[in-house]
Every structure is written in C-alpha cells, then in structure tokens.
Amino acid sequence: YQQIAFCRTKMRYFLVAGSVLFVCWLPSFFWNIMRLRESFLFYSSLNKANMAKQLAEHIPKQALVLGDAQFFIVAQNAHLNYEPLPFFIGIGDSGVAVPPGVWLVISSDCVDKINATNSEYLRNRRLIFKSRIFPDLHFDNPEYFIYSPTIY
C-alpha cells in the first residue's frame, strides 16, 4: 500500500508541475497566434517583389552593385550582379573601400557607417532613388537608397 501511495504522490507532483508549465506556456502560445495572424494580415505589404521591381527599374542589368547584405536576396530576385558590403563595417574602420564605378543599394544605417569610414565614397554619387523597404507599412520601416556610380 505504501508503494501505491508513493506512486500517487509522485504522480500528483507531475500533474501539478505539468499544469504549472502549461499555464505558464499559454501566454507564449497566444503571442505566437497573434504573430501568425500578422503574417496573414500583412502578407502583401511584406512582399519584397515591390523592392525588387524598383531595383530592376533604376539599376542597369549588367552593372556591378554593392550594398547591404540584407538586400542580397531581393537583388538576386531582380537579377542584379549584387555583392554585399562587409557586415563588419565599423565606425573609424578604414579598411572598407567602395569602388567608384559601382552602384550602391544601402540602408540609412549603412549610409552612416560609410560616411563615418570615408565621406568621399558618397559625396560624388547621385541619389537615384529613396524609399521605404515596405512602403505600405506604417511602423518600424527603414529606408533604402540607390546611389549611382561616382560622377566626375
């Protein structure tokens, strides 16, 4: 009888512990449901095809393009000859060179980093296009810029 009572007590602890874990997990479950709902609601707004179309319209097909690594897949969808800039560009880093004959597709963060590295890299370039990555969204939505090759 003692062994049965011990098993019942042990089982009760497992049920209590499992119930506590389940109740603690419920907020996470509902948060994930809300996030899934957002992906359905904003599916068309988060589509990167619009940005790929803008890149293809403003940049010649055979041109060499450098830019943020975050735009790599979009640039591939636009069929551009795209190479990402090093992600480790640091303020005061003098090791990053942006050749004068390439197009640039960069975010505002990258503009700040390039200007901190060497402001000459953007000074003689013309800003061709400026837009939000996802134009239909109103919350945190960074800008991207398309710069032409250096103008002499």
mmCIF file of C-alpha atoms in Angstrom:
data_model
loop_
_atom_site.group_PDB
_atom_site.id
_atom_site.type_symbol
_atom_site.label_atom_id
_atom_site.label_comp_id
_atom_site.label_asym_id
_atom_site.label_seq_id
_atom_site.Cartn_x
_atom_site.Cartn_y
_atom_site.Cartn_z
ATOM 1 C CA TYR A 1 0.000 0.000 0.000
ATOM 2 C CA GLN A 2 2.882 2.389 0.738
ATOM 3 C CA GLN A 3 4.269 1.929 -2.741
ATOM 4 C CA ILE A 4 0.891 2.758 -4.321
ATOM 5 C CA ALA A 5 0.573 5.847 -2.121
ATOM 6 C CA PHE A 6 4.110 6.890 -3.068
ATOM 7 C CA CYS A 7 3.278 6.491 -6.786
ATOM 8 C CA ARG A 8 0.090 8.528 -6.362
ATOM 9 C CA THR A 9 2.020 11.289 -4.592
ATOM 10 C CA LYS A 10 4.678 11.255 -7.296
ATOM 11 C CA MET A 11 2.002 11.318 -9.990
ATOM 12 C CA ARG A 12 0.302 14.255 -8.267
ATOM 13 C CA TYR A 13 3.584 16.213 -8.303
ATOM 14 C CA PHE A 14 3.996 15.534 -12.018
ATOM 15 C CA LEU A 15 0.424 16.661 -12.705
ATOM 16 C CA VAL A 16 0.896 19.844 -10.685
ATOM 17 C CA ALA A 17 4.249 20.580 -12.326
ATOM 18 C CA GLY A 18 2.818 19.857 -15.784
ATOM 19 C CA SER A 19 -0.197 22.074 -15.106
ATOM 20 C CA VAL A 20 2.036 24.939 -13.958
ATOM 21 C CA LEU A 21 4.206 24.584 -17.073
ATOM 22 C CA PHE A 22 1.122 24.515 -19.302
ATOM 23 C CA VAL A 23 -0.353 27.643 -17.695
ATOM 24 C CA CYS A 24 2.998 29.435 -17.987
ATOM 25 C CA TRP A 25 3.244 28.438 -21.663
ATOM 26 C CA LEU A 26 -0.218 29.790 -22.584
ATOM 27 C CA PRO A 27 0.863 33.459 -22.975
ATOM 28 C CA SER A 28 3.602 32.350 -25.361
ATOM 29 C CA PHE A 29 1.093 30.286 -27.330
ATOM 30 C CA PHE A 30 -1.296 33.208 -27.696
ATOM 31 C CA TRP A 31 1.545 35.561 -28.622
ATOM 32 C CA ASN A 32 2.572 33.180 -31.407
ATOM 33 C CA ILE A 33 -1.039 33.039 -32.614
ATOM 34 C CA MET A 34 -1.058 36.848 -32.826
ATOM 35 C CA ARG A 35 2.232 36.831 -34.752
ATOM 36 C CA LEU A 36 0.835 34.254 -37.170
ATOM 37 C CA ARG A 37 -2.210 36.474 -37.649
ATOM 38 C CA GLU A 38 0.087 39.410 -38.507
ATOM 39 C CA SER A 39 1.834 37.387 -41.192
ATOM 40 C CA PHE A 40 -1.517 36.757 -42.881
ATOM 41 C CA LEU A 41 -2.711 40.354 -42.475
ATOM 42 C CA PHE A 42 0.479 41.966 -43.771
ATOM 43 C CA TYR A 43 1.477 39.328 -46.329
ATOM 44 C CA SER A 44 1.057 41.599 -49.335
ATOM 45 C CA SER A 45 2.684 44.554 -47.554
ATOM 46 C CA LEU A 46 5.748 42.485 -46.616
ATOM 47 C CA ASN A 47 6.238 41.173 -50.136
ATOM 48 C CA LYS A 48 9.715 42.085 -51.383
ATOM 49 C CA ALA A 49 8.681 41.957 -55.037
ATOM 50 C CA ASN A 50 7.982 45.709 -54.961
ATOM 51 C CA MET A 51 11.544 46.455 -53.880
ATOM 52 C CA ALA A 52 12.939 44.023 -56.476
ATOM 53 C CA LYS A 53 10.918 45.827 -59.153
ATOM 54 C CA GLN A 54 12.289 49.220 -58.016
ATOM 55 C CA LEU A 55 15.865 47.902 -58.105
ATOM 56 C CA ALA A 56 15.377 46.476 -61.600
ATOM 57 C CA GLU A 57 13.889 49.765 -62.838
ATOM 58 C CA HIS A 58 16.667 52.010 -61.546
ATOM 59 C CA ILE A 59 19.819 49.900 -61.956
ATOM 60 C CA PRO A 60 21.182 48.659 -65.312
ATOM 61 C CA LYS A 61 21.158 44.860 -65.666
ATOM 62 C CA GLN A 62 24.903 44.239 -66.103
ATOM 63 C CA ALA A 63 26.093 46.839 -63.576
ATOM 64 C CA LEU A 64 28.038 45.755 -60.506
ATOM 65 C CA VAL A 65 26.057 46.593 -57.383
ATOM 66 C CA LEU A 66 27.312 46.700 -53.803
ATOM 67 C CA GLY A 67 25.067 47.044 -50.800
ATOM 68 C CA ASP A 68 23.715 45.825 -47.520
ATOM 69 C CA ALA A 69 23.670 42.079 -47.066
ATOM 70 C CA GLN A 70 20.007 42.325 -46.049
ATOM 71 C CA PHE A 71 19.127 43.192 -49.662
ATOM 72 C CA PHE A 72 21.014 40.265 -51.217
ATOM 73 C CA ILE A 73 18.004 38.003 -51.871
ATOM 74 C CA VAL A 74 15.912 40.883 -53.202
ATOM 75 C CA ALA A 75 18.747 41.872 -55.549
ATOM 76 C CA GLN A 76 19.013 38.282 -56.757
ATOM 77 C CA ASN A 77 15.263 38.316 -57.469
ATOM 78 C CA ALA A 78 15.842 41.497 -59.513
ATOM 79 C CA HIS A 79 18.613 39.640 -61.441
ATOM 80 C CA LEU A 80 21.329 42.094 -60.446
ATOM 81 C CA ASN A 81 25.061 41.460 -60.224
ATOM 82 C CA TYR A 82 24.999 42.118 -56.473
ATOM 83 C CA GLU A 83 27.732 41.726 -53.884
ATOM 84 C CA PRO A 84 27.116 42.533 -50.225
ATOM 85 C CA LEU A 85 29.310 45.020 -48.433
ATOM 86 C CA PRO A 86 31.119 43.569 -45.425
ATOM 87 C CA PHE A 87 28.781 43.422 -42.452
ATOM 88 C CA PHE A 88 31.592 44.365 -40.104
ATOM 89 C CA ILE A 89 31.943 47.976 -41.249
ATOM 90 C CA GLY A 90 32.772 49.800 -38.074
ATOM 91 C CA ILE A 91 32.935 53.462 -37.257
ATOM 92 C CA GLY A 92 36.502 54.577 -37.869
ATOM 93 C CA ASP A 93 37.258 51.433 -39.901
ATOM 94 C CA SER A 94 39.440 52.445 -42.825
ATOM 95 C CA GLY A 95 39.575 49.012 -44.454
ATOM 96 C CA VAL A 96 36.337 49.211 -46.438
ATOM 97 C CA ALA A 97 36.671 50.607 -49.932
ATOM 98 C CA VAL A 98 33.719 51.420 -52.151
ATOM 99 C CA PRO A 99 34.930 51.457 -55.772
ATOM 100 C CA PRO A 100 33.809 54.496 -57.797
ATOM 101 C CA GLY A 101 32.271 52.516 -60.698
ATOM 102 C CA VAL A 102 29.677 50.526 -58.746
ATOM 103 C CA TRP A 103 26.077 51.179 -57.871
ATOM 104 C CA LEU A 104 25.131 51.191 -54.197
ATOM 105 C CA VAL A 105 21.955 49.893 -52.573
ATOM 106 C CA ILE A 106 22.198 50.724 -48.897
ATOM 107 C CA SER A 107 20.114 51.378 -45.822
ATOM 108 C CA SER A 108 20.302 54.507 -43.703
ATOM 109 C CA ASP A 109 22.462 52.627 -41.158
ATOM 110 C CA CYS A 110 24.939 51.752 -43.869
ATOM 111 C CA VAL A 111 24.986 55.364 -45.120
ATOM 112 C CA ASP A 112 26.011 56.452 -41.617
ATOM 113 C CA LYS A 113 28.727 53.790 -41.455
ATOM 114 C CA ILE A 114 30.097 54.620 -44.897
ATOM 115 C CA ASN A 115 30.164 58.343 -44.091
ATOM 116 C CA ALA A 116 31.972 57.588 -40.830
ATOM 117 C CA THR A 117 34.500 55.464 -42.739
ATOM 118 C CA ASN A 118 35.122 57.858 -45.617
ATOM 119 C CA SER A 119 32.629 60.537 -46.586
ATOM 120 C CA GLU A 120 34.166 60.732 -50.094
ATOM 121 C CA TYR A 121 32.521 57.406 -51.004
ATOM 122 C CA LEU A 122 29.077 59.029 -51.261
ATOM 123 C CA ARG A 123 29.951 62.665 -51.929
ATOM 124 C CA ASN A 124 30.318 62.365 -55.726
ATOM 125 C CA ARG A 125 27.424 59.949 -56.224
ATOM 126 C CA ARG A 126 23.929 60.898 -57.241
ATOM 127 C CA LEU A 127 20.995 59.655 -55.174
ATOM 128 C CA ILE A 128 18.849 57.880 -57.759
ATOM 129 C CA PHE A 129 16.056 56.530 -55.601
ATOM 130 C CA LYS A 130 14.950 56.615 -51.976
ATOM 131 C CA SER A 131 12.091 54.623 -50.488
ATOM 132 C CA ARG A 132 10.923 52.594 -47.537
ATOM 133 C CA ILE A 133 11.634 48.879 -47.735
ATOM 134 C CA PHE A 134 7.931 48.113 -47.270
ATOM 135 C CA PRO A 135 6.074 51.258 -48.406
ATOM 136 C CA ASP A 136 2.625 50.131 -47.222
ATOM 137 C CA LEU A 137 3.628 49.625 -43.590
ATOM 138 C CA HIS A 138 3.457 52.417 -41.056
ATOM 139 C CA PHE A 139 5.528 51.001 -38.218
ATOM 140 C CA ASP A 140 9.311 50.495 -37.964
ATOM 141 C CA ASN A 141 10.197 50.509 -41.625
ATOM 142 C CA PRO A 142 13.727 51.566 -42.601
ATOM 143 C CA GLU A 143 14.635 53.435 -45.769
ATOM 144 C CA TYR A 144 16.934 52.257 -48.517
ATOM 145 C CA PHE A 145 18.843 54.315 -51.046
ATOM 146 C CA ILE A 146 20.133 53.657 -54.556
ATOM 147 C CA TYR A 147 23.274 55.620 -55.442
ATOM 148 C CA SER A 148 24.748 55.843 -58.932
ATOM 149 C CA PRO A 149 28.438 55.284 -59.676
ATOM 150 C CA THR A 150 30.739 58.196 -58.952
ATOM 151 C CA ILE A 151 30.190 61.248 -61.149
ATOM 152 C CA TYR A 152 33.372 63.038 -62.197
#
